[in-house]
Short mmCIF file of C-alpha atoms in Angstrom, two decimals:
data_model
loop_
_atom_site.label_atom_id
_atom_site.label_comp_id
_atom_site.label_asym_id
_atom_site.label_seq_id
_atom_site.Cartn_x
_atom_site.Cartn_y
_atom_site.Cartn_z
CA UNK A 29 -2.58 -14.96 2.47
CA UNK A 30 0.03 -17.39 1.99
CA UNK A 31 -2.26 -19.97 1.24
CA UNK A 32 -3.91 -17.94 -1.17
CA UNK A 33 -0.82 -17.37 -3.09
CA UNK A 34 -0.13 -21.38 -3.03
CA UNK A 35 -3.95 -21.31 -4.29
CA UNK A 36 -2.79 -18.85 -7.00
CA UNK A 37 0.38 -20.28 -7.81
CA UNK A 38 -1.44 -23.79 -8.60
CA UNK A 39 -4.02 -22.56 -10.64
CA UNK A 40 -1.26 -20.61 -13.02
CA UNK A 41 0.52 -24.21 -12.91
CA UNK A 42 -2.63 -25.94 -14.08
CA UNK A 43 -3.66 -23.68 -16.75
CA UNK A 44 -0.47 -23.76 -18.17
CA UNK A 45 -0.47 -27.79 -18.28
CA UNK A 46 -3.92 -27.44 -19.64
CA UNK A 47 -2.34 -25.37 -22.42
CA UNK A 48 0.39 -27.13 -23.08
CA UNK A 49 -1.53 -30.68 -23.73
CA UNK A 50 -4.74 -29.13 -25.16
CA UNK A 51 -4.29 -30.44 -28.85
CA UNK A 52 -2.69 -33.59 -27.14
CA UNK A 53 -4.70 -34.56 -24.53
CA UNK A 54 -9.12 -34.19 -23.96
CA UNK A 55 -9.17 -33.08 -20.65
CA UNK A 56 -12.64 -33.64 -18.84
CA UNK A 57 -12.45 -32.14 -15.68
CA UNK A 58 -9.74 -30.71 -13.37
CA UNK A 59 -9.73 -30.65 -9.19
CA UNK A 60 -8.07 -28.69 -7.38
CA UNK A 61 -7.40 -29.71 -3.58
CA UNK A 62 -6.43 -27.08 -1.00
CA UNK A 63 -6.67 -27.81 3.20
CA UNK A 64 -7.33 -23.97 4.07
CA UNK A 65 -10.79 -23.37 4.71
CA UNK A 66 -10.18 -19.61 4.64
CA UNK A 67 -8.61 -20.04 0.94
CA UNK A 68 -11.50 -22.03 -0.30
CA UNK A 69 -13.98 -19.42 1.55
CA UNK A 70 -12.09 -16.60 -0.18
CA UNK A 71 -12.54 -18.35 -3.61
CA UNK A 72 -16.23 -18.91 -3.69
CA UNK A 73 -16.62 -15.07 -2.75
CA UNK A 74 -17.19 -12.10 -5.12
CA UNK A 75 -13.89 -10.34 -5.65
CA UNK A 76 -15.37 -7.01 -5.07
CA UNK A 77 -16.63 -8.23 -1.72
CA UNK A 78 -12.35 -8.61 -1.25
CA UNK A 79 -10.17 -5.96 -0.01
CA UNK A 80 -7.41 -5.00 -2.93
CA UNK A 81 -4.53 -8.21 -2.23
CA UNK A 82 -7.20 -11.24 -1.60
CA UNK A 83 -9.66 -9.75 -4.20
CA UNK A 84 -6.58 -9.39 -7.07
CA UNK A 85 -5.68 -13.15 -6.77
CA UNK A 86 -9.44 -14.51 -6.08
CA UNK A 87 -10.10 -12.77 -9.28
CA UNK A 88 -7.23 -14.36 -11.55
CA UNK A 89 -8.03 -17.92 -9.55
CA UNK A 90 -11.97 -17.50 -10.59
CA UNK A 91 -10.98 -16.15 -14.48
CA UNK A 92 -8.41 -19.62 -14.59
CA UNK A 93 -10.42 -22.07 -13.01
CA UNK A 94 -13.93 -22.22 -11.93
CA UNK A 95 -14.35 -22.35 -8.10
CA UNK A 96 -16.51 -25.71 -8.29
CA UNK A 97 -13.30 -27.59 -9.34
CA UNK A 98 -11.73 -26.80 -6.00
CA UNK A 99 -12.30 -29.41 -3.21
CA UNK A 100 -11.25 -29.35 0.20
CA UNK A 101 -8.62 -31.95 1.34
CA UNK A 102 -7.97 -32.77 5.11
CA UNK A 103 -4.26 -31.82 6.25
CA UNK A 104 -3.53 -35.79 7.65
CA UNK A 105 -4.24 -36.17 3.43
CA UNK A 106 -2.58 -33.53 1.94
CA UNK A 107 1.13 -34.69 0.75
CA UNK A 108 2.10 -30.77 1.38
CA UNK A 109 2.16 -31.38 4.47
CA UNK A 110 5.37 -33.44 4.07
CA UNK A 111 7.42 -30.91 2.50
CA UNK A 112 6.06 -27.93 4.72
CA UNK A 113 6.70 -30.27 8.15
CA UNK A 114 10.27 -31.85 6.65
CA UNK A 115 10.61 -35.56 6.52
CA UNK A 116 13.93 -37.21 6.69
CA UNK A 117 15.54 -38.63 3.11
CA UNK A 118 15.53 -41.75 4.05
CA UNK A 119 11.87 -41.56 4.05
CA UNK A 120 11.09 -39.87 1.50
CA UNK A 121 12.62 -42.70 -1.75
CA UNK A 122 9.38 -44.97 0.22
CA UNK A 123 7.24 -42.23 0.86
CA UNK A 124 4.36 -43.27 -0.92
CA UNK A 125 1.91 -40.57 0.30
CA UNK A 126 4.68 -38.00 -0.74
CA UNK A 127 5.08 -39.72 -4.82
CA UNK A 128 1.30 -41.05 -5.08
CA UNK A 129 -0.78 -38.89 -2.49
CA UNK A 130 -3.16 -40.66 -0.62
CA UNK A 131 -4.68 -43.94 -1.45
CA UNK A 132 -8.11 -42.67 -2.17
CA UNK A 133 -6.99 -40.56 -4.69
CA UNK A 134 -5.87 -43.23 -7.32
CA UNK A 135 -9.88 -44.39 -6.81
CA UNK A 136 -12.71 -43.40 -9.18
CA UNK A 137 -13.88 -39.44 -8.04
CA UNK A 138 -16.89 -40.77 -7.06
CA UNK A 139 -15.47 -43.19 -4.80
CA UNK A 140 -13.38 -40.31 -3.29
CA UNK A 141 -14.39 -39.49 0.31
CA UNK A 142 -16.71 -36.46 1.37
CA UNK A 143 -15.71 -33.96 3.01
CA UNK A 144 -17.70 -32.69 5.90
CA UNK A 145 -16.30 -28.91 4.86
CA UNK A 146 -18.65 -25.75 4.77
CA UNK A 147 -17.63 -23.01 3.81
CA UNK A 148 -17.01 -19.76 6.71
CA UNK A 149 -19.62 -17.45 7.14
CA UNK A 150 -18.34 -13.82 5.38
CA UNK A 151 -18.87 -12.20 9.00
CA UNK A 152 -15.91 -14.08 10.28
CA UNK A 153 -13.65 -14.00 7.36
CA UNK A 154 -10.91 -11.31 7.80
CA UNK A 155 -10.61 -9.66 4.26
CA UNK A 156 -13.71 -8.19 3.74
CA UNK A 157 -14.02 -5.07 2.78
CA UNK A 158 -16.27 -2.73 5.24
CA UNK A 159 -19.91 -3.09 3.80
CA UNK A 160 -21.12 0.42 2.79
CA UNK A 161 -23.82 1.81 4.83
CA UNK A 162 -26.22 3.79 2.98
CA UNK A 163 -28.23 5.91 5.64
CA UNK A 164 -31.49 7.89 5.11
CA UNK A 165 -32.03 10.73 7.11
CA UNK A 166 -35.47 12.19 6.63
CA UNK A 167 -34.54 15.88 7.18
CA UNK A 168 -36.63 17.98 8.82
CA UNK A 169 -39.13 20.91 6.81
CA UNK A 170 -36.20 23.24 6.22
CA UNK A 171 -36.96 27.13 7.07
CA UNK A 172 -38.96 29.31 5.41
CA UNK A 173 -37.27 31.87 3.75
CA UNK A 174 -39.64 34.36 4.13
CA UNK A 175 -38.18 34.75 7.36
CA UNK A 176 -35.01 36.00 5.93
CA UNK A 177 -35.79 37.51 2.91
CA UNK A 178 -36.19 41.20 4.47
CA UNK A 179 -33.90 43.52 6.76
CA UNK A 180 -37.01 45.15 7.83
CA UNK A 181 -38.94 44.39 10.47
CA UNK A 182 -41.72 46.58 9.42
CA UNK A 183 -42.08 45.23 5.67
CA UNK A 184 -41.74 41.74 6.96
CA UNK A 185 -44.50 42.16 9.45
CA UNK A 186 -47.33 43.58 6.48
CA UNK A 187 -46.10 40.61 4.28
CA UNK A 188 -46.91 38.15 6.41
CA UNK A 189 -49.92 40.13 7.06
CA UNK A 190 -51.07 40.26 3.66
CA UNK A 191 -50.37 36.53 3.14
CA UNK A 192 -52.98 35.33 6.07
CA UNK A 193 -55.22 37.80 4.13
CA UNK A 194 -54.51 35.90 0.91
CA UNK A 195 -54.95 32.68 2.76
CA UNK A 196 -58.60 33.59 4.68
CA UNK A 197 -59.71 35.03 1.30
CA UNK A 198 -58.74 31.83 -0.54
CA UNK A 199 -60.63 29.80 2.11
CA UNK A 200 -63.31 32.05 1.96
CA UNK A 201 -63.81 33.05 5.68
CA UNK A 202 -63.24 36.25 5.69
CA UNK A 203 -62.85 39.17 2.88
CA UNK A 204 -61.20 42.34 3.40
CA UNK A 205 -59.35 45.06 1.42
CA UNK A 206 -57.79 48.29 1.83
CA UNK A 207 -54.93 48.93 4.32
CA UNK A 208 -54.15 46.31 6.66
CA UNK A 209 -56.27 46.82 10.25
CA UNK A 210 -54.39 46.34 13.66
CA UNK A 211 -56.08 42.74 14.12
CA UNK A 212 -54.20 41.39 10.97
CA UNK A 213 -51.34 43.08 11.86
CA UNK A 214 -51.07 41.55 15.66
CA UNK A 215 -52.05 38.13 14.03
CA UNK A 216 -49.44 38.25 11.35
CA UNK A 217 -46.73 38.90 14.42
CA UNK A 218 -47.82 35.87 16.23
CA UNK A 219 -47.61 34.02 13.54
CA UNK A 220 -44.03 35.32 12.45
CA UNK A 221 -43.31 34.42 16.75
CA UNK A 222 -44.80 30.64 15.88
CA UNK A 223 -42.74 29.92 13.33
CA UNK A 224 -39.30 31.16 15.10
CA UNK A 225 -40.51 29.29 17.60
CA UNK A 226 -40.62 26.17 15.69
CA UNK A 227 -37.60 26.25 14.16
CA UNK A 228 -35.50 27.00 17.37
CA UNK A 229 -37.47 25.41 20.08
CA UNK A 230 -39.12 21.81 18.58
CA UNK A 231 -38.13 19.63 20.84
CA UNK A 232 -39.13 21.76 23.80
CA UNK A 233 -42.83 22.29 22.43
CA UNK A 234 -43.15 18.49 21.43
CA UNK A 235 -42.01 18.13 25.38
CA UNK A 236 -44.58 20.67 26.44
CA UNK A 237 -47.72 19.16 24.75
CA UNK A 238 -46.59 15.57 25.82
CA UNK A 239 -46.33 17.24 29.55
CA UNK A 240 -43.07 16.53 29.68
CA UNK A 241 -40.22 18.10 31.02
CA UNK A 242 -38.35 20.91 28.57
CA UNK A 243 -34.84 21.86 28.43
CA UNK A 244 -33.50 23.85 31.74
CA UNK A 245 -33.45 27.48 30.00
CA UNK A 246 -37.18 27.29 29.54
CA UNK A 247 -37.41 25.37 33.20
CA UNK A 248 -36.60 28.46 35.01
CA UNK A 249 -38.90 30.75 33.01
CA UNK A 250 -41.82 28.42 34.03
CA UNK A 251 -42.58 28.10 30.14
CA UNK A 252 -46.14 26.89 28.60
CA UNK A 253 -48.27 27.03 26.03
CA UNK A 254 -51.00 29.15 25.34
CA UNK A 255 -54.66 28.63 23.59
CA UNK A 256 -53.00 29.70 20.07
CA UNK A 257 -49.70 27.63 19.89
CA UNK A 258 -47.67 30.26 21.30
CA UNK A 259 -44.64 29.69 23.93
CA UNK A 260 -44.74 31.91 26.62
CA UNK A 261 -43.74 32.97 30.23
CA UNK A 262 -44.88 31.65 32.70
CA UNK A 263 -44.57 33.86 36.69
CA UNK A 264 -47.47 34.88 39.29
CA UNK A 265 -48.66 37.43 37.57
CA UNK A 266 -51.58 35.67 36.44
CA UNK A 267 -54.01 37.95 38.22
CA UNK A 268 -52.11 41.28 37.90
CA UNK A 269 -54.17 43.98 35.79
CA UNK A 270 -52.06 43.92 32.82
CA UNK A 271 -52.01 42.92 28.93
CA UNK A 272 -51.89 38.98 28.31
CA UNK A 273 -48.63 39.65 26.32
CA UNK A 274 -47.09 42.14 29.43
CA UNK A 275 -47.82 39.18 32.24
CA UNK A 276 -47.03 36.40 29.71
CA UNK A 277 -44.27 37.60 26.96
CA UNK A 278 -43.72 35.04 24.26
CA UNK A 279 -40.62 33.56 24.27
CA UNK A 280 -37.91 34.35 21.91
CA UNK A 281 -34.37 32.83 20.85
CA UNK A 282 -31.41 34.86 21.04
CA UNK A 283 -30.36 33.83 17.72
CA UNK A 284 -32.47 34.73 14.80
CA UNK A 285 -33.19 36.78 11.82
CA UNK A 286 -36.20 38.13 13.07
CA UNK A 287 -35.03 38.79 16.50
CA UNK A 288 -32.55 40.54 15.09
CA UNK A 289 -35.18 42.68 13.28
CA UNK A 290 -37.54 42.55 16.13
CA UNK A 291 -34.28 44.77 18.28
CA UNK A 292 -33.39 46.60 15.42
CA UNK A 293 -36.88 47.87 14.97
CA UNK A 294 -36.94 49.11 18.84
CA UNK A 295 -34.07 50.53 18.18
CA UNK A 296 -34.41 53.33 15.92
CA UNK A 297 -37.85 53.77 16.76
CA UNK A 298 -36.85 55.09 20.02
CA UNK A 299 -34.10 57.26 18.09
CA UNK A 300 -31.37 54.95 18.80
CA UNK A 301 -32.40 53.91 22.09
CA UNK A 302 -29.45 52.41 24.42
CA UNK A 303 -29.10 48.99 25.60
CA UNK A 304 -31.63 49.51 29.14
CA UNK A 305 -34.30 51.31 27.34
CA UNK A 306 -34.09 48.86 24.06
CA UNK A 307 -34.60 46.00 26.59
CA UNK A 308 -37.60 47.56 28.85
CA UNK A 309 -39.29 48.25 25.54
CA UNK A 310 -39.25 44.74 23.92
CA UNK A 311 -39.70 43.37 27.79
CA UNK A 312 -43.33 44.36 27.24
CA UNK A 313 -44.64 41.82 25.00
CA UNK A 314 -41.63 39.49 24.63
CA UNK A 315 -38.71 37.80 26.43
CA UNK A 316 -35.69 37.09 24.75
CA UNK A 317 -33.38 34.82 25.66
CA UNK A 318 -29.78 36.45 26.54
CA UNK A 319 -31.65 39.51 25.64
CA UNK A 320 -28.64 41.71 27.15
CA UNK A 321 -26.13 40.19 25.06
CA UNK A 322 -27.99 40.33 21.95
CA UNK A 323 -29.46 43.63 22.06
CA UNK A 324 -25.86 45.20 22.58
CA UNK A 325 -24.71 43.38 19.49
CA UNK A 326 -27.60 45.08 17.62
CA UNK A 327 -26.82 48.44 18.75
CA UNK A 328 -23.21 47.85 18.65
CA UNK A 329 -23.41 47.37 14.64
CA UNK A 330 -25.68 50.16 14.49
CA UNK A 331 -23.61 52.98 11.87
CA UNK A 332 -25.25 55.57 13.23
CA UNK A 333 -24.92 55.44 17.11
CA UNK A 334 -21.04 54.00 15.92
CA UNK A 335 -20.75 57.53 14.38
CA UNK A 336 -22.23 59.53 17.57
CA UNK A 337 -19.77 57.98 19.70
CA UNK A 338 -15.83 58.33 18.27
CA UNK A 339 -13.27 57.86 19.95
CA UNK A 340 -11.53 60.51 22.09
CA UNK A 341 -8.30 62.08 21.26
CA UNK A 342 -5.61 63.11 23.81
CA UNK A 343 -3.31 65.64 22.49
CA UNK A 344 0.45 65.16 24.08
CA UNK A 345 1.48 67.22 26.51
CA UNK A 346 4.67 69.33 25.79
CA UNK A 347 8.12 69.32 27.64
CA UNK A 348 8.41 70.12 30.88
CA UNK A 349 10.42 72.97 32.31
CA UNK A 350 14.20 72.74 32.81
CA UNK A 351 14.12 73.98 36.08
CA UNK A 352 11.85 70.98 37.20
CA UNK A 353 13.78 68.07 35.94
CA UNK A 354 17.30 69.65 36.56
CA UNK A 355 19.04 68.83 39.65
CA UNK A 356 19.72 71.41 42.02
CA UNK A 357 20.83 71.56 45.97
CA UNK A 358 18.10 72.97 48.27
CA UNK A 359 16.90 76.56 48.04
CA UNK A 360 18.94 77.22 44.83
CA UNK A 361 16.01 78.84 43.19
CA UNK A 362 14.20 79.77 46.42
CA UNK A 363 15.17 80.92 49.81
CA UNK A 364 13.29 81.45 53.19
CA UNK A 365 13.27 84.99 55.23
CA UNK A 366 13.27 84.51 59.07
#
C-alpha cells in the first residue's frame, strides 16, 4: 500500500507539472516508472475489482494518467532506491544515478531496455475483493396446497375424490356421476397417502426403487414398495388371512397436515377415543411414525376431551383442635383404671 501511495503521490505531481506548463510547453507523452510489481498489477485492474483503500487511489491514478504510460523499472535502476537505502553525503554531490537516473534513460525511448515484467495473476494479488458467487438452486416442486387447505379430513378426502373423477372424465376413461362410490373414495386416500409420502420421504423412495438402502427408521420396519407407488410395511405376515392394508399398513410421517387430520378424524369418530384405542384403530390400515407421541398431541388439543377432564380442586382443611397441638404431661386428659 505504500507503494501505491508513492504511485499516487507521483501521478498528482505529474498532473500538476502537466498543468502548470500546458500553454508553455507541447507535451507528447509522459512515463511513469515504478519497481513494485504489485503497484503496477493494481493499476491495470478495474477499481471495482479493488477493495475500498487500493480501489480509491487506482481510481484517481487511472482518471490522471492512463495506465499504459506506466512502465516497470528494475530496483538496481531505480534512483529511489538511494534515498529509501541512505547513501552517505559525500556520495551523493557525484552521485550521478541519484541527479541523472540511470544511463539508459537519457537514450531515445525506443532505445530504452525491455523489461521482462508481466503483470500478477488477480488470484494472487491480495486486495481483491471476494468475487460474488451467484448460486442457482433448482428448488424442488413445492407442496400442494390442497393438502392444507382443509381441517377436515372428511371434506379433504371427497375433494380429492372428485378431482381423479374430473381427471378420468377429462381423459375419457371412465364416466361417472352421482355420489362418490367406495372405489373412488379408497383411490382418492391412496393418492392423498402418495403425495405425503413424497413430500416427506423422497429420498427414501428414490433409494427404494434404485434397491438401495433407505434411512434406518424405515430399515427396521422392513419398508417397500408396492404395485401402486405406495410405501408400506413390510413383517411375515405375508400369508396371514388378512386385508393387504392390515398385513402391510402404508407408512406415514409423524409430521403432517394430513396426519394430523387422518388422527383427528379417528378421534371423534370413536367419540373422543383415548390415546390406545385412537392408535389400534389407525394401526389397521396405516403406521405412523412416533404414532404415540403424535396421537396424544392430537387429543391433547382436542377442546372437548380438555373440557371433560378439569382439574381437581382440594378444599383446605380447617384448624386442628387445641387439645392436639397443645402440650400437655401424660394422662392430663386421660387416665387408666387398674
Amino acid at each position: 500500500r505504500l507503494e501505491l501511495c508513492a504511485a499516487h503521490l507521483l501521478v498528482q505531481l505529474v498532473h500538476y507539472v502537466q498543468s502548470q506548463y500546458s500553454g508553455v510547453l507541447s507535451i507528447d507523452s509522459t512515463t511513469l516508472w515504478c519497481d513494485s510489481t504489485v503497484t503496477l498489477s493494481w493499476i491495470h485492474t478495474l477499481p471495482y475489482r479493488l477493495k475500498t483503500y487500493v480501489a480509491n487511489r487506482v481510481a484517481q491514478i487511472q482518471e490522471l494518467i492512463p495506465p499504459s504510460a506506466w512502465r516497470h523499472v528494475s530496483g538496481a535502476d531505480n534512483p529511489a532506491d538511494c534515498a529509501s537505502r541512505g547513501i552517505l553525503p559525500s556520495e551523493l554531490v557525484h552521485h550521478t544515478h541519484w541527479w541523472h537516473g540511470p544511463s539508459w534513460l537519457q537514450l531515445p525511448s525506443p532505445d530504452w531496455p525491455t523489461s521482462s515484467f508481466s503483470l500478477l495473476d488477480e488470484s494472487s494479488l491480495d486486495e481483491l475483493k471476494p468475487a460474488p458467487l451467484s448460486v442457482f438452486v433448482a428448488a424442488s416442486q413445492p407442496p400442494w396446497d390442497l393438502l392444507t387447505r382443509f381441517s377436515s379430513w372428511t371434506k379433504l378426502l371427497h375433494v380429492m375424490a372428485y378431482l381423479l373423477r374430473f381427471v378420468s372424465h377429462s381423459r375419457r376413461q371412465e364416466h361417472h356421476v352421482g355420489p362418490l362410490s367406495v372405489t373412488e373414495v379408497q383411490a382418492a386416500q391412496r393418492r392423498l397417502f402418495q403425495l405425503v409420502q413424497r413430500e416427506s420421504f423422497p429420498d427414501d423412495l428414490v433409494a427404494l426403487r434404485n434397491n438401495k438402502t433407505c434411512s434406518i427408521k424405515l430399515q427396521r420396519l422392513a419398508s417397500f414398495i408396492d404395485a401402486e407407488g405406495l410405501l408400506r410395511v413390510g413383517g411375515r405376515l405375508k400369508h396371514a388371512d388378512l386385508a393387504d392394508e392390515v398385513r402391510h399398513p402404508c407408512i406415514l410421517p409423524k409430521s403432517h397436515h394430513v396426519v394430523n387430520l387422518l388422527i383427528d378424524h379417528a378421534h371423534l369418530q370413536n367419540l373422543h377415543s383415548g390415546v390406545q384405542l385412537t392408535m389400534s384403530l389407525l394401526a389397521q390400515h396405516v403406521w405412523i411414525l412416533s404414532a404415540r407421541s403424535v396421537v396424544r398431541s392430537r387429543i391433547f388439543q382436542c377442546l372437548t376431551c380438555f373440557k371433560q377432564r378439569p382439574k381437581l380442586s382440594f378444599p383446605l382443611m380447617g384448624d386442628l383442635p387445641k387439645a392436639r397441638i397443645t402440650p400437655a404431661r401424660p394422662f392430663l386428659s386421660t387416665g387408666i383404671d387398674y
